[in-house]
mmCIF file of C-alpha atoms in Angstrom:
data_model
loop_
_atom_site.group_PDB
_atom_site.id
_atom_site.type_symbol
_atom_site.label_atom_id
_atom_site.label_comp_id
_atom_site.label_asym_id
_atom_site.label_seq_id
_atom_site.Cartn_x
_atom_site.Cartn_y
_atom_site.Cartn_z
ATOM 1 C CA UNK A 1 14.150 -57.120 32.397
ATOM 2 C CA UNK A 2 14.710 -60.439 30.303
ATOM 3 C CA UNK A 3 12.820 -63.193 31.633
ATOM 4 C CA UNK A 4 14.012 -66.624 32.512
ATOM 5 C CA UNK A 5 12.476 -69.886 32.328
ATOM 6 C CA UNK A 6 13.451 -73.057 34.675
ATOM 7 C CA UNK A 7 12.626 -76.417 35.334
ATOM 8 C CA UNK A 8 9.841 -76.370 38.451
ATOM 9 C CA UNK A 9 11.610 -79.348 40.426
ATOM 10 C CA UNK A 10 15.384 -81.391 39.924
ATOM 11 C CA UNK A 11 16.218 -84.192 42.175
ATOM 12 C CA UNK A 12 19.989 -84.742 42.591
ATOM 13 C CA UNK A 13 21.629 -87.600 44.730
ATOM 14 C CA UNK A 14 23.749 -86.779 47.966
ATOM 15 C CA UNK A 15 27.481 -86.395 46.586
ATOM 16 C CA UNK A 16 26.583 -85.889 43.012
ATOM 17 C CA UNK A 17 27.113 -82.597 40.990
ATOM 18 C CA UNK A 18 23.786 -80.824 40.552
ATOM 19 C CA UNK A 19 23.518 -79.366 37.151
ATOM 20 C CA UNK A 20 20.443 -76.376 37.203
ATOM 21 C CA UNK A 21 19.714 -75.260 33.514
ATOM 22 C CA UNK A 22 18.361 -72.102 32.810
ATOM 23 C CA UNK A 23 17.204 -70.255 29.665
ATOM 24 C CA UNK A 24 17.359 -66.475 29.182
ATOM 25 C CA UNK A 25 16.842 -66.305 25.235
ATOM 26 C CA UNK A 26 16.061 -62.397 25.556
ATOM 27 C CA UNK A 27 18.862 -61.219 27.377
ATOM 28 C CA UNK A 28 20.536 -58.387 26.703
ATOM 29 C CA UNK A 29 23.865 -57.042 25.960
ATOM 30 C CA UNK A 30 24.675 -54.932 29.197
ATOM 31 C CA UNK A 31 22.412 -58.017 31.523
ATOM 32 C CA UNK A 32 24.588 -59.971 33.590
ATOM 33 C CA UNK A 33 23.001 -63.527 35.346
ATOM 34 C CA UNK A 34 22.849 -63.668 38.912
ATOM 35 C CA UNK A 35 22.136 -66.591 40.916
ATOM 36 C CA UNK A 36 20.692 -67.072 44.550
ATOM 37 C CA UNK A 37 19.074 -69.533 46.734
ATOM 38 C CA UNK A 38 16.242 -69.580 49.417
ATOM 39 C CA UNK A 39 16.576 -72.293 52.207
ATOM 40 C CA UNK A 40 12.920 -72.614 53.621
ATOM 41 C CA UNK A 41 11.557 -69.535 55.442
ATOM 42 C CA UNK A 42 15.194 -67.816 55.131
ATOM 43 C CA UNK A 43 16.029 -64.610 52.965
ATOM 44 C CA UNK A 44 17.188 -65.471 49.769
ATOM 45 C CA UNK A 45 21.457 -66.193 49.494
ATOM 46 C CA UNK A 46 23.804 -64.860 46.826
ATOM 47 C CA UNK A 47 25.544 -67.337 45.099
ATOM 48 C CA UNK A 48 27.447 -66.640 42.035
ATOM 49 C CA UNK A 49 26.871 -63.860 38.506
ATOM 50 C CA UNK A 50 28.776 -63.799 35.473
ATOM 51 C CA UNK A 51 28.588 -61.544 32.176
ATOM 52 C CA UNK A 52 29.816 -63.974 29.680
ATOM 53 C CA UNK A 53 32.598 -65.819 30.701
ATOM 54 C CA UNK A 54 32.456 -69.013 32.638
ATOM 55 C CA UNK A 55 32.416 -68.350 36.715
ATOM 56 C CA UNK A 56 33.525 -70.633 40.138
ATOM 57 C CA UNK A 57 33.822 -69.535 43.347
ATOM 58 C CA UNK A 58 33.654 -71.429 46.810
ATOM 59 C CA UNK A 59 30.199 -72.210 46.231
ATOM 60 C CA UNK A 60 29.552 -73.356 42.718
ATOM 61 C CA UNK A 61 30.664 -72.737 39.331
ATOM 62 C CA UNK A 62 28.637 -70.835 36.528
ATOM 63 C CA UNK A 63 28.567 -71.789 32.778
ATOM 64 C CA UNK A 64 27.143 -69.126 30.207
ATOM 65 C CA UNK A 65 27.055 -70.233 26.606
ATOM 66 C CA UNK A 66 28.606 -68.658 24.115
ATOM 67 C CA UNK A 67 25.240 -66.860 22.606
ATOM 68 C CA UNK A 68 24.246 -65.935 26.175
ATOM 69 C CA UNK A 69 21.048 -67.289 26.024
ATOM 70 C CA UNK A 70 21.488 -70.052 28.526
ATOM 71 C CA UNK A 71 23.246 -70.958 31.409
ATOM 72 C CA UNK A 72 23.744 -73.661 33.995
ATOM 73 C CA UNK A 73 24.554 -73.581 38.103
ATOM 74 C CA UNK A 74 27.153 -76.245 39.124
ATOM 75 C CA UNK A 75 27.407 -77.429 42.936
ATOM 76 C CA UNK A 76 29.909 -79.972 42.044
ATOM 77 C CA UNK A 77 29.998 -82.095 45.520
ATOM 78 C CA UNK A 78 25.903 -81.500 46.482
ATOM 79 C CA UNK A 79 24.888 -82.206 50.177
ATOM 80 C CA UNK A 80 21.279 -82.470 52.074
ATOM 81 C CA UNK A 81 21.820 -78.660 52.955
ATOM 82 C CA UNK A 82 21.854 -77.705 48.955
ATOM 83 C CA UNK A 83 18.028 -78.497 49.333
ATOM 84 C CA UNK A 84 16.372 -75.082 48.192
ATOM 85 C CA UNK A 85 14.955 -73.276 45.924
ATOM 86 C CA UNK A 86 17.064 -71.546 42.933
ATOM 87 C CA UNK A 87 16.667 -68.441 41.316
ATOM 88 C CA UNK A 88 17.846 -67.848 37.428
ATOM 89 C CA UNK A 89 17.902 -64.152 37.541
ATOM 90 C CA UNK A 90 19.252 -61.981 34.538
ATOM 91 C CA UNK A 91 19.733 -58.083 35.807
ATOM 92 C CA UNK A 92 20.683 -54.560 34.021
ATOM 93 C CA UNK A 93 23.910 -53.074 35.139
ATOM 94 C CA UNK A 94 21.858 -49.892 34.982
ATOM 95 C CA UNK A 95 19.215 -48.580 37.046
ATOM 96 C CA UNK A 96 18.166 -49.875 40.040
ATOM 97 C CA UNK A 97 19.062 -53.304 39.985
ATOM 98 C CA UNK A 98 16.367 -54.424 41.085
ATOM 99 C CA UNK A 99 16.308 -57.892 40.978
ATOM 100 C CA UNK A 100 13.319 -59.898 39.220
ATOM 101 C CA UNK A 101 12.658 -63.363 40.579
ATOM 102 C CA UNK A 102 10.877 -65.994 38.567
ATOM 103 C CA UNK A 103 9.328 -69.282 40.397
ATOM 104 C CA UNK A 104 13.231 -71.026 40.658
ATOM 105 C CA UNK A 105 14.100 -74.629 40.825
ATOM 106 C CA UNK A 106 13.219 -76.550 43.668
ATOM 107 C CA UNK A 107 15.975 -79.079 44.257
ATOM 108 C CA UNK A 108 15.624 -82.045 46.378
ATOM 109 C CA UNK A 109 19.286 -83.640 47.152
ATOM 110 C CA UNK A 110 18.318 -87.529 48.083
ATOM 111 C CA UNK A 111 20.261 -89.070 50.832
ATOM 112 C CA UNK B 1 24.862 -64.352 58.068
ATOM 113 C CA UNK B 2 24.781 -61.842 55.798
ATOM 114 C CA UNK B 3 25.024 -58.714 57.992
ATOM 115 C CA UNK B 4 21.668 -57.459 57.231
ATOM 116 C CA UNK B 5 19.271 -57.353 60.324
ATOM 117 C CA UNK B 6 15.758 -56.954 60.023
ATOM 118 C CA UNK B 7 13.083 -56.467 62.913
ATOM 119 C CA UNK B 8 10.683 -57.867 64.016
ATOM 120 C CA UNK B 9 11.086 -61.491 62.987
ATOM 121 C CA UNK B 10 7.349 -62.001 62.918
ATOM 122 C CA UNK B 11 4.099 -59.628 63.468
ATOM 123 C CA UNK B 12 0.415 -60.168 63.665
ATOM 124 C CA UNK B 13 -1.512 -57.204 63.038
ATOM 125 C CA UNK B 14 -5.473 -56.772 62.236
ATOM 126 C CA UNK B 15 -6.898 -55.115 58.728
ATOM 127 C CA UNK B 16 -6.750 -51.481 58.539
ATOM 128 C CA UNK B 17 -3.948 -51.569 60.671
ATOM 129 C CA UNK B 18 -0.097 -49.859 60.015
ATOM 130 C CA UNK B 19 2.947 -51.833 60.524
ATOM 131 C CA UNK B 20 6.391 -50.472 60.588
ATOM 132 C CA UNK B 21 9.526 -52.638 59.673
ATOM 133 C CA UNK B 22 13.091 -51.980 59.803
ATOM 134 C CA UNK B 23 16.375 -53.111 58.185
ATOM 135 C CA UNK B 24 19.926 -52.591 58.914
ATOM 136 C CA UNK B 25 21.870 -52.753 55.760
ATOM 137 C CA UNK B 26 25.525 -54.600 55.647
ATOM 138 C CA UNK B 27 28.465 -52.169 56.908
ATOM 139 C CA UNK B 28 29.212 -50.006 53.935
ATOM 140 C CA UNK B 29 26.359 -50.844 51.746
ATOM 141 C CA UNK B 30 24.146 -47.649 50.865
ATOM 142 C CA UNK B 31 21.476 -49.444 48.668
ATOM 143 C CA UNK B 32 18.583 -51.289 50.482
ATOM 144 C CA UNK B 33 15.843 -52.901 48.605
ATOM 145 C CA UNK B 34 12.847 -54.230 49.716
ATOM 146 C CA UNK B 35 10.630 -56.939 48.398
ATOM 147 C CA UNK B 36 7.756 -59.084 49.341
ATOM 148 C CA UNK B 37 7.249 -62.596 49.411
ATOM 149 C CA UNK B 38 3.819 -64.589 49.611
ATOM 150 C CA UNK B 39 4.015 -68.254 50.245
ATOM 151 C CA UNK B 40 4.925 -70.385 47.302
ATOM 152 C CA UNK B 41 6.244 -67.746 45.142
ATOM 153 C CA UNK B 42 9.471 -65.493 44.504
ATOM 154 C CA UNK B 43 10.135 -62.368 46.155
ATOM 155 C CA UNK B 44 8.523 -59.078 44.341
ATOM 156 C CA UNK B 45 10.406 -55.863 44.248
ATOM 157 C CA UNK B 46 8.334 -53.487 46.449
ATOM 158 C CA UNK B 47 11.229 -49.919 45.876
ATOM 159 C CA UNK B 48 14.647 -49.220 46.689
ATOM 160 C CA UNK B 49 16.446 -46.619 48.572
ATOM 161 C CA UNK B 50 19.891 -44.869 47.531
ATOM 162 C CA UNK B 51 21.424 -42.606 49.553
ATOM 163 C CA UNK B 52 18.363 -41.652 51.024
ATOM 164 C CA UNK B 53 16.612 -41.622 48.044
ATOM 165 C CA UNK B 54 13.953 -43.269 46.110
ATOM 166 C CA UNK B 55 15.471 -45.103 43.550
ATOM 167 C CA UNK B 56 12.748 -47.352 42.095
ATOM 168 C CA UNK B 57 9.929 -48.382 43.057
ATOM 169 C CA UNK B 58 7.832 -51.805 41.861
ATOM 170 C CA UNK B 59 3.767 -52.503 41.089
ATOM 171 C CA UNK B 60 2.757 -51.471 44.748
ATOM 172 C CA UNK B 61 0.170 -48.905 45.575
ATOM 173 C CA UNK B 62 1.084 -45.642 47.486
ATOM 174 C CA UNK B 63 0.443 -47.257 50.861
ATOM 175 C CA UNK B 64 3.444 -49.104 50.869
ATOM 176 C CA UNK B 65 6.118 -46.014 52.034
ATOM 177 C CA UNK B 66 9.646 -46.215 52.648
ATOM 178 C CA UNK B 67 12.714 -44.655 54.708
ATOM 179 C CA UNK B 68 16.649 -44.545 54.427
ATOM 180 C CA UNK B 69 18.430 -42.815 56.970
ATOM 181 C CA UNK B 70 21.864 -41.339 56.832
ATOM 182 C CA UNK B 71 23.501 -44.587 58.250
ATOM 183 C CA UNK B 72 21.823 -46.403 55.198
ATOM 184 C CA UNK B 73 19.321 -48.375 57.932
ATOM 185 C CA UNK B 74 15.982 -48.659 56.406
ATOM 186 C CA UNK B 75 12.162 -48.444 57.115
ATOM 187 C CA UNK B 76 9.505 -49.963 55.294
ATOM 188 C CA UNK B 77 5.908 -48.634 56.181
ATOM 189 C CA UNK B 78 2.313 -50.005 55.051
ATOM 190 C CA UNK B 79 -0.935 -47.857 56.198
ATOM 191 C CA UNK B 80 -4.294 -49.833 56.281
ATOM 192 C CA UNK B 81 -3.303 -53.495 56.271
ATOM 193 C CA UNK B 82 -5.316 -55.542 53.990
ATOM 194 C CA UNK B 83 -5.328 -59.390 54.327
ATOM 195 C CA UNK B 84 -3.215 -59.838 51.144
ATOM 196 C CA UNK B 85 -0.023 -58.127 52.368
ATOM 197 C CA UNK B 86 0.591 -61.164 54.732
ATOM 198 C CA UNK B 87 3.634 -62.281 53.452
ATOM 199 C CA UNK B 88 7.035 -62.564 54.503
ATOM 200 C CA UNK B 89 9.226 -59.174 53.777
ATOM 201 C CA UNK B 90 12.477 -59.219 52.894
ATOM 202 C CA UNK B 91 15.260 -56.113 52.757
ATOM 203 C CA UNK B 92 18.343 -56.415 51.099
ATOM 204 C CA UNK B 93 21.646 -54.036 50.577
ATOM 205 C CA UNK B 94 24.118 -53.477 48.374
ATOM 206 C CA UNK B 95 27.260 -51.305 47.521
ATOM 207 C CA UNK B 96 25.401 -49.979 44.941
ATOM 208 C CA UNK B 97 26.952 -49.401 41.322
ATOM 209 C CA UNK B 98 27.434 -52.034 38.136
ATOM 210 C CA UNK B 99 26.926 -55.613 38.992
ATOM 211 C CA UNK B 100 27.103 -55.143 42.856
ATOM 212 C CA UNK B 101 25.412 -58.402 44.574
ATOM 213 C CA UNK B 102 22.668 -57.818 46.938
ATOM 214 C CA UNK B 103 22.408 -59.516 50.385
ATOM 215 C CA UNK B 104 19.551 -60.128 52.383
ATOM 216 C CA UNK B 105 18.358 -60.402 55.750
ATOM 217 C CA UNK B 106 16.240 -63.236 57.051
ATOM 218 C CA UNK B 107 12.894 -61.251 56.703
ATOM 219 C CA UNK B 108 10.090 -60.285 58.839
ATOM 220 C CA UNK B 109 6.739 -62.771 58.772
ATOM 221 C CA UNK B 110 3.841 -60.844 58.681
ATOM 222 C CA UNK B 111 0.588 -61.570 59.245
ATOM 223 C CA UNK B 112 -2.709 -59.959 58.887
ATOM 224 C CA UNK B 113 -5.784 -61.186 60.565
#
Protein backbone atom coordinates (compact mmCIF):
# COMPACT_ATOMS: atom_id res chain seq x y z
CA UNK A 1 0.00 0.00 0.00
CA UNK A 2 1.15 3.72 -0.74
CA UNK A 3 2.18 5.43 2.25
CA UNK A 4 1.08 8.76 3.52
CA UNK A 5 2.78 11.38 5.34
CA UNK A 6 0.96 14.08 7.77
CA UNK A 7 1.60 16.81 9.90
CA UNK A 8 1.99 15.25 13.76
CA UNK A 9 -0.26 18.09 15.42
CA UNK A 10 -2.77 21.20 13.78
CA UNK A 11 -4.45 23.54 16.09
CA UNK A 12 -7.66 25.06 14.64
CA UNK A 13 -9.92 27.71 16.45
CA UNK A 14 -13.61 26.84 17.57
CA UNK A 15 -15.83 27.89 14.41
CA UNK A 16 -13.06 27.96 11.93
CA UNK A 17 -12.66 25.52 8.92
CA UNK A 18 -9.93 23.00 9.69
CA UNK A 19 -7.87 22.33 6.67
CA UNK A 20 -5.77 18.64 7.26
CA UNK A 21 -3.13 18.23 4.38
CA UNK A 22 -1.98 15.06 3.42
CA UNK A 23 0.60 13.72 0.93
CA UNK A 24 0.34 10.36 -0.86
CA UNK A 25 3.06 10.94 -3.71
CA UNK A 26 3.07 7.01 -4.44
CA UNK A 27 -0.37 6.32 -4.91
CA UNK A 28 -1.63 4.34 -7.30
CA UNK A 29 -4.00 4.23 -10.09
CA UNK A 30 -6.79 1.78 -8.75
CA UNK A 31 -6.01 3.45 -4.67
CA UNK A 32 -8.75 5.44 -3.51
CA UNK A 33 -8.13 7.88 -0.06
CA UNK A 34 -10.09 7.16 2.83
CA UNK A 35 -10.38 9.21 5.79
CA UNK A 36 -11.31 8.41 9.54
CA UNK A 37 -11.03 9.73 12.95
CA UNK A 38 -10.33 8.33 16.53
CA UNK A 39 -11.94 10.32 19.48
CA UNK A 40 -9.81 9.23 22.60
CA UNK A 41 -10.13 5.56 23.63
CA UNK A 42 -13.05 5.09 20.88
CA UNK A 43 -12.79 2.85 17.63
CA UNK A 44 -11.74 4.71 14.85
CA UNK A 45 -14.92 6.70 12.67
CA UNK A 46 -15.38 6.75 8.90
CA UNK A 47 -15.49 9.95 7.53
CA UNK A 48 -15.28 10.56 3.91
CA UNK A 49 -13.05 8.61 0.49
CA UNK A 50 -12.80 9.79 -2.88
CA UNK A 51 -10.95 8.39 -6.14
CA UNK A 52 -10.20 11.57 -7.86
CA UNK A 53 -12.83 13.87 -7.87
CA UNK A 54 -13.51 16.36 -5.16
CA UNK A 55 -15.95 14.81 -2.21
CA UNK A 56 -18.60 16.48 0.68
CA UNK A 57 -20.85 14.82 2.62
CA UNK A 58 -22.54 15.74 6.07
CA UNK A 59 -19.35 15.59 7.70
CA UNK A 60 -16.64 17.26 5.72
CA UNK A 61 -15.60 17.78 2.29
CA UNK A 62 -12.54 16.05 0.50
CA UNK A 63 -10.17 17.76 -2.04
CA UNK A 64 -7.81 15.46 -4.23
CA UNK A 65 -5.50 17.27 -6.59
CA UNK A 66 -5.45 16.83 -9.89
CA UNK A 67 -2.06 14.51 -9.94
CA UNK A 68 -3.46 12.56 -6.98
CA UNK A 69 -0.66 12.91 -4.95
CA UNK A 70 -2.19 15.04 -2.26
CA UNK A 71 -5.19 15.74 -0.62
CA UNK A 72 -6.82 17.82 2.08
CA UNK A 73 -9.89 17.05 4.82
CA UNK A 74 -12.29 20.05 5.20
CA UNK A 75 -14.60 20.36 8.45
CA UNK A 76 -15.81 23.66 7.35
CA UNK A 77 -17.69 24.87 10.75
CA UNK A 78 -15.04 22.90 13.42
CA UNK A 79 -16.32 22.42 17.07
CA UNK A 80 -14.52 21.18 20.52
CA UNK A 81 -15.89 17.60 19.57
CA UNK A 82 -13.67 17.63 16.11
CA UNK A 83 -10.74 17.16 18.68
CA UNK A 84 -9.11 13.76 17.45
CA UNK A 85 -6.84 12.18 15.79
CA UNK A 86 -6.96 11.87 11.76
CA UNK A 87 -6.03 9.23 9.61
CA UNK A 88 -4.75 9.91 5.77
CA UNK A 89 -5.26 6.47 4.52
CA UNK A 90 -4.82 5.53 0.72
CA UNK A 91 -6.37 1.76 0.07
CA UNK A 92 -6.47 -0.83 -3.06
CA UNK A 93 -9.87 -1.52 -4.40
CA UNK A 94 -8.49 -5.04 -4.57
CA UNK A 95 -7.73 -7.50 -2.06
CA UNK A 96 -8.51 -7.28 1.27
CA UNK A 97 -8.82 -3.82 1.98
CA UNK A 98 -7.18 -3.82 4.63
CA UNK A 99 -6.69 -0.59 5.81
CA UNK A 100 -3.05 0.79 6.71
CA UNK A 101 -2.94 3.51 9.34
CA UNK A 102 -0.04 5.89 9.64
CA UNK A 103 0.48 8.07 13.03
CA UNK A 104 -2.61 10.78 11.81
CA UNK A 105 -3.01 14.34 12.76
CA UNK A 106 -3.76 15.22 16.11
CA UNK A 107 -6.04 18.25 16.02
CA UNK A 108 -6.69 20.42 18.90
CA UNK A 109 -9.90 22.80 18.15
CA UNK A 110 -9.25 25.92 20.76
CA UNK A 111 -12.25 27.30 22.42
CA UNK B 1 -22.90 4.05 16.89
CA UNK B 2 -21.77 2.20 14.29
CA UNK B 3 -23.60 -1.13 14.76
CA UNK B 4 -20.60 -3.10 15.47
CA UNK B 5 -20.51 -4.61 19.09
CA UNK B 6 -17.56 -5.94 20.54
CA UNK B 7 -17.17 -7.83 24.01
CA UNK B 8 -15.75 -7.48 26.62
CA UNK B 9 -15.07 -3.76 26.89
CA UNK B 10 -11.98 -4.37 28.97
CA UNK B 11 -9.96 -7.65 30.25
CA UNK B 12 -7.06 -8.27 32.52
CA UNK B 13 -5.47 -11.45 31.99
CA UNK B 14 -1.88 -12.83 33.28
CA UNK B 15 1.15 -13.99 30.71
CA UNK B 16 0.74 -17.28 29.20
CA UNK B 17 -2.75 -16.86 29.43
CA UNK B 18 -5.63 -17.17 26.30
CA UNK B 19 -8.15 -14.56 25.81
CA UNK B 20 -11.10 -14.83 23.58
CA UNK B 21 -12.84 -11.69 22.00
CA UNK B 22 -15.84 -11.29 20.01
CA UNK B 23 -17.40 -8.91 17.44
CA UNK B 24 -20.73 -8.52 15.96
CA UNK B 25 -20.41 -7.08 12.56
CA UNK B 26 -23.07 -4.27 11.22
CA UNK B 27 -26.43 -5.95 9.80
CA UNK B 28 -25.52 -7.07 6.34
CA UNK B 29 -21.85 -6.63 6.43
CA UNK B 30 -19.91 -10.05 5.77
CA UNK B 31 -16.28 -8.67 6.09
CA UNK B 32 -14.83 -8.21 9.66
CA UNK B 33 -11.36 -7.09 10.20
CA UNK B 34 -9.46 -6.99 13.10
CA UNK B 35 -6.62 -4.82 14.19
CA UNK B 36 -4.63 -3.88 17.18
CA UNK B 37 -3.89 -0.79 18.74
CA UNK B 38 -1.04 0.01 21.39
CA UNK B 39 -1.17 3.33 23.08
CA UNK B 40 0.07 6.25 21.08
CA UNK B 41 -0.01 4.67 17.78
CA UNK B 42 -2.46 3.67 14.80
CA UNK B 43 -4.31 0.58 14.63
CA UNK B 44 -2.31 -2.53 12.90
CA UNK B 45 -4.11 -4.95 10.71
CA UNK B 46 -4.01 -8.26 12.66
CA UNK B 47 -6.38 -10.60 9.44
CA UNK B 48 -9.67 -10.43 8.04
CA UNK B 49 -12.50 -12.74 7.64
CA UNK B 50 -14.84 -13.12 4.42
CA UNK B 51 -17.51 -15.24 4.38
CA UNK B 52 -16.03 -17.35 6.79
CA UNK B 53 -12.87 -17.22 5.38
CA UNK B 54 -9.42 -16.03 5.85
CA UNK B 55 -8.93 -13.30 3.72
CA UNK B 56 -5.65 -11.68 4.80
CA UNK B 57 -3.85 -11.77 7.39
CA UNK B 58 -1.09 -8.93 8.76
CA UNK B 59 2.70 -9.30 10.53
CA UNK B 60 1.24 -11.38 13.53
CA UNK B 61 2.55 -14.71 14.62
CA UNK B 62 0.33 -17.91 14.47
CA UNK B 63 -0.96 -17.36 18.00
CA UNK B 64 -3.17 -14.76 17.09
CA UNK B 65 -6.33 -17.12 15.50
CA UNK B 66 -9.50 -16.03 14.21
CA UNK B 67 -13.34 -17.05 13.66
CA UNK B 68 -16.34 -15.94 11.35
CA UNK B 69 -19.45 -17.60 11.78
CA UNK B 70 -22.28 -17.93 9.36
CA UNK B 71 -24.07 -14.75 10.75
CA UNK B 72 -20.74 -12.87 9.90
CA UNK B 73 -20.12 -12.39 14.03
CA UNK B 74 -16.52 -12.76 14.69
CA UNK B 75 -13.90 -14.24 17.15
CA UNK B 76 -10.54 -13.19 17.66
CA UNK B 77 -8.32 -15.68 19.76
CA UNK B 78 -4.63 -15.21 21.24
CA UNK B 79 -2.93 -18.41 23.07
CA UNK B 80 -0.08 -17.58 25.59
CA UNK B 81 -0.46 -13.89 26.36
CA UNK B 82 2.72 -12.06 26.36
CA UNK B 83 2.95 -8.56 27.99
CA UNK B 84 3.18 -6.81 24.57
CA UNK B 85 -0.29 -7.74 23.25
CA UNK B 86 -1.84 -5.27 25.84
CA UNK B 87 -3.40 -3.05 23.66
CA UNK B 88 -6.71 -2.03 22.80
CA UNK B 89 -8.41 -4.37 19.89
CA UNK B 90 -10.49 -3.18 17.52
CA UNK B 91 -12.98 -5.22 14.87
CA UNK B 92 -14.44 -3.66 12.08
CA UNK B 93 -17.04 -4.78 9.11
CA UNK B 94 -17.79 -4.08 5.91
CA UNK B 95 -20.04 -4.98 2.84
CA UNK B 96 -17.17 -6.18 1.34
CA UNK B 97 -16.35 -5.44 -2.49
CA UNK B 98 -14.58 -2.13 -4.28
CA UNK B 99 -14.28 0.85 -2.08
CA UNK B 100 -16.75 -0.41 0.66
CA UNK B 101 -16.05 1.73 4.03
CA UNK B 102 -15.30 -0.15 7.09
CA UNK B 103 -16.94 0.57 10.50
CA UNK B 104 -15.76 -0.15 13.76
CA UNK B 105 -16.75 -1.01 17.09
CA UNK B 106 -15.51 0.71 20.21
CA UNK B 107 -12.85 -2.03 20.98
CA UNK B 108 -11.96 -4.23 23.76
CA UNK B 109 -8.97 -2.89 26.34
CA UNK B 110 -6.80 -5.51 27.10
CA UNK B 111 -4.45 -5.92 29.49
CA UNK B 112 -1.77 -8.30 30.36
CA UNK B 113 -0.16 -8.44 33.71
Amino acid sequence: DAKTTQPTSMDCAEGRAANLPCNHSTISGNEYVYWYRQIHSQGPQYIIHGLKNNETNEMASLIITEDRKSSTLILPHATLRDTAVYYCIVRNLFGNEKLTFGTGTRLTIIP
Amino acid sequence: ETGVTQSPTHLIKTRGQQVTLRCSSQSGHNTVSWYQQALGQGPQFIFQYYREEENGRGNFPPRFSGLQFPNYSSELNVNALELDDSALYLCASSLGGRGSEAFFGQGTRLTVV
